[in-house]
Short mmCIF file of C-alpha atoms in Angstrom, two decimals:
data_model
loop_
_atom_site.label_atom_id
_atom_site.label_comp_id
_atom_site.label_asym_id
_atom_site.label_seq_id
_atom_site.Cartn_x
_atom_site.Cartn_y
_atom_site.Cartn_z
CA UNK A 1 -3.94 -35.34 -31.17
CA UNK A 2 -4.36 -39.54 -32.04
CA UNK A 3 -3.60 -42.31 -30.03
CA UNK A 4 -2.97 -46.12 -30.73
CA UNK A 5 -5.43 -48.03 -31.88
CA UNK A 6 -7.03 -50.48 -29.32
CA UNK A 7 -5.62 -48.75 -26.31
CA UNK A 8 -7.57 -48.70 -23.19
CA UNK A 9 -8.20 -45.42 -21.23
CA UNK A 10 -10.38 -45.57 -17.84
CA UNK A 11 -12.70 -42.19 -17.66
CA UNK A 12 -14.51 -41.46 -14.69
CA UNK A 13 -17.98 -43.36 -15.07
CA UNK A 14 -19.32 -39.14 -14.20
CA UNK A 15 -17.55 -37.91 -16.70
CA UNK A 16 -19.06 -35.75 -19.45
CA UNK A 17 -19.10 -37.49 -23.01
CA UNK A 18 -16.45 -36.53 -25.02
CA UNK A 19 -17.51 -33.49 -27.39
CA UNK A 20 -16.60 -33.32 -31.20
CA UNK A 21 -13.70 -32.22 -32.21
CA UNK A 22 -13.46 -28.46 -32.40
CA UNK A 23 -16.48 -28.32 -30.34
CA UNK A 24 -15.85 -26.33 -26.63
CA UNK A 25 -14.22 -28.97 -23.89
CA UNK A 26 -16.15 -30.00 -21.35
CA UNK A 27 -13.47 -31.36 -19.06
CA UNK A 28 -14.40 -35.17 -20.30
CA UNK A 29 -10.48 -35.85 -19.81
CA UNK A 30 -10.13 -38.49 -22.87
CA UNK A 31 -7.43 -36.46 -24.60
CA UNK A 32 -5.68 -36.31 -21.51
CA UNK A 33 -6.05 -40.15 -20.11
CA UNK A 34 -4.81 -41.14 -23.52
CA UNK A 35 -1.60 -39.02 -23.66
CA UNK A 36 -0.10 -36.10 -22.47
CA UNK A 37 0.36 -32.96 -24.12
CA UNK A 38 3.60 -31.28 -24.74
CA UNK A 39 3.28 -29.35 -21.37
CA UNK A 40 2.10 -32.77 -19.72
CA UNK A 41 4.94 -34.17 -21.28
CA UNK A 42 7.06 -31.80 -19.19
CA UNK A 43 5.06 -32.17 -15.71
CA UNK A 44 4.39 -36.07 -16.59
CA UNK A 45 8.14 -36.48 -17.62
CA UNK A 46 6.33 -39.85 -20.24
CA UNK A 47 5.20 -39.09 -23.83
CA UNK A 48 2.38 -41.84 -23.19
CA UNK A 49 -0.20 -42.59 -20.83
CA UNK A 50 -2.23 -40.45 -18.60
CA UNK A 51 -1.17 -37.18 -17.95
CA UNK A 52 -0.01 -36.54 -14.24
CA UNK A 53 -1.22 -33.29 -13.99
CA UNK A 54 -4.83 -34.23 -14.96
CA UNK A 55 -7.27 -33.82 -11.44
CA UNK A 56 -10.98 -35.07 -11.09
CA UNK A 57 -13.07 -32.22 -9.72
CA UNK A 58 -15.72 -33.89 -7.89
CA UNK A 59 -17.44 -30.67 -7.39
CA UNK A 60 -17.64 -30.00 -11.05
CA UNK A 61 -18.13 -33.29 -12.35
CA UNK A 62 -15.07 -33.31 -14.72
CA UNK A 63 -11.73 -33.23 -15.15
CA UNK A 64 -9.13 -30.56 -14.89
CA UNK A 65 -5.59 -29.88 -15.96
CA UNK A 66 -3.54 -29.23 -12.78
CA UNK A 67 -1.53 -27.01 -14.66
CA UNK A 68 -4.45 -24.56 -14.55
CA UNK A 69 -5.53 -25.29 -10.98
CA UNK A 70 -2.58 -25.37 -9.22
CA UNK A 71 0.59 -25.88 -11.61
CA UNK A 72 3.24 -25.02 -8.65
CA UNK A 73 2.17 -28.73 -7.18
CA UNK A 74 3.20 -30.00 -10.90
CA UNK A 75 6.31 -28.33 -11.47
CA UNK A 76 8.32 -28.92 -7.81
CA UNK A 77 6.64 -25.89 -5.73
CA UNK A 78 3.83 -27.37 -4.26
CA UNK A 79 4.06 -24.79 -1.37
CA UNK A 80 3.30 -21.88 -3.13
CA UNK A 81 0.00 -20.20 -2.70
CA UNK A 82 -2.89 -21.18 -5.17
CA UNK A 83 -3.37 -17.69 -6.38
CA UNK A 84 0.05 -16.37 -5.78
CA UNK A 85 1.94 -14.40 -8.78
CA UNK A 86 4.26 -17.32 -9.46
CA UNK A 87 0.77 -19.61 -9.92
CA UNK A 88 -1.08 -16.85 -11.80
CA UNK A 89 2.27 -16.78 -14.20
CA UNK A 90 2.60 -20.35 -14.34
CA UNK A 91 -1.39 -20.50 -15.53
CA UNK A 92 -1.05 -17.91 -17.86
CA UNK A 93 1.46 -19.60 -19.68
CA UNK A 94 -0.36 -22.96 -19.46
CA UNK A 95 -3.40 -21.97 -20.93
CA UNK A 96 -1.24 -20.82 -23.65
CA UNK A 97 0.39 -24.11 -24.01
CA UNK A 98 -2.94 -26.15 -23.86
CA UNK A 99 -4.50 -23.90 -26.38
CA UNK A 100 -7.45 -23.79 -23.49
CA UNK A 101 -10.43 -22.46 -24.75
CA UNK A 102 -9.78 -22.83 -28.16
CA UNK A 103 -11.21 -26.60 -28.61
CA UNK A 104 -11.50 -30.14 -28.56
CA UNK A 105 -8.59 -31.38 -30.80
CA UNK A 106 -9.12 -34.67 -29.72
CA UNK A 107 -9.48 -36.99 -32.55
CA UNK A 108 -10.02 -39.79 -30.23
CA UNK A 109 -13.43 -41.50 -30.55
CA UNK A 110 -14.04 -43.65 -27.24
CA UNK A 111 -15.84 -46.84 -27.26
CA UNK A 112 -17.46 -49.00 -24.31
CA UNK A 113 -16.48 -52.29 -24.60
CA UNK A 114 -19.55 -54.95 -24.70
CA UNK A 115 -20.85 -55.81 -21.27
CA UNK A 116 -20.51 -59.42 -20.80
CA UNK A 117 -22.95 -62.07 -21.51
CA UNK A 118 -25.77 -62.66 -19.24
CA UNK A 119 -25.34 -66.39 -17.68
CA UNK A 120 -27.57 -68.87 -19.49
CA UNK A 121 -29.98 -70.28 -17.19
CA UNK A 122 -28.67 -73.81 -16.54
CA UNK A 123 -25.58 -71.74 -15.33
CA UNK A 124 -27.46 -70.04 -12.40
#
């Protein structure tokens, strides 16, 4: 996965730092805040940008593809119950399509930009 050069992503100031590539994911959430995946592309109906489907767990300090949490909300059922069969299908076939647990494939290195200059004295 790349993204443009120069583009600006904005990560939860919690979120873990992003691991290196082939490393285990840690739910940092760059690779998704950059662009979607094929299935985001799907739920997210845009090839760029943040992916809808990507949640902030609060609880667990990082991010989470919906698509594994609750994908019925992402694909037009959002009644269905969380652990129902057509959820547990969905999931299965999402962490297929994510290749979860295999990897960061992120090639993505985040920066953060400079902080700005302290005001010189005669300024305060």
């Amino acid at each position: 996965m790349s993204s443009r050069t120069g583009s600006v992503i904005w990560i939860h100031p919690a979120a873990p730092p992003k691991p290196a590539v082939g490393a285990p994911c840690n739910g940092c959430g760059v690779c998704c805040l950059a662009e979607p995946c094929p299935l985001g592309m799907l739920v997210s109906l845009k090839r760029e940008g943040a992916c809808r489907a990507l949640q902030w767990s609060e609880h667990d300090g990082q991010y989470r593809c919906g698509m594994l949490v609750h994908p019925t909300r992402y694909v037009g059922l959002p009644t269905f119950k969380p652990d129902g069969l057509v959820n547990r299908l969905i999931r299965r076939y999402a962490r297929r399509m994510i290749a979860a647990g295999i990897g960061c494939d992120a090639d993505i290195e985040p920066t953060t930009p400079p902080s700005p200059p302290a005001p010189s004295p005669e300024k305060r």
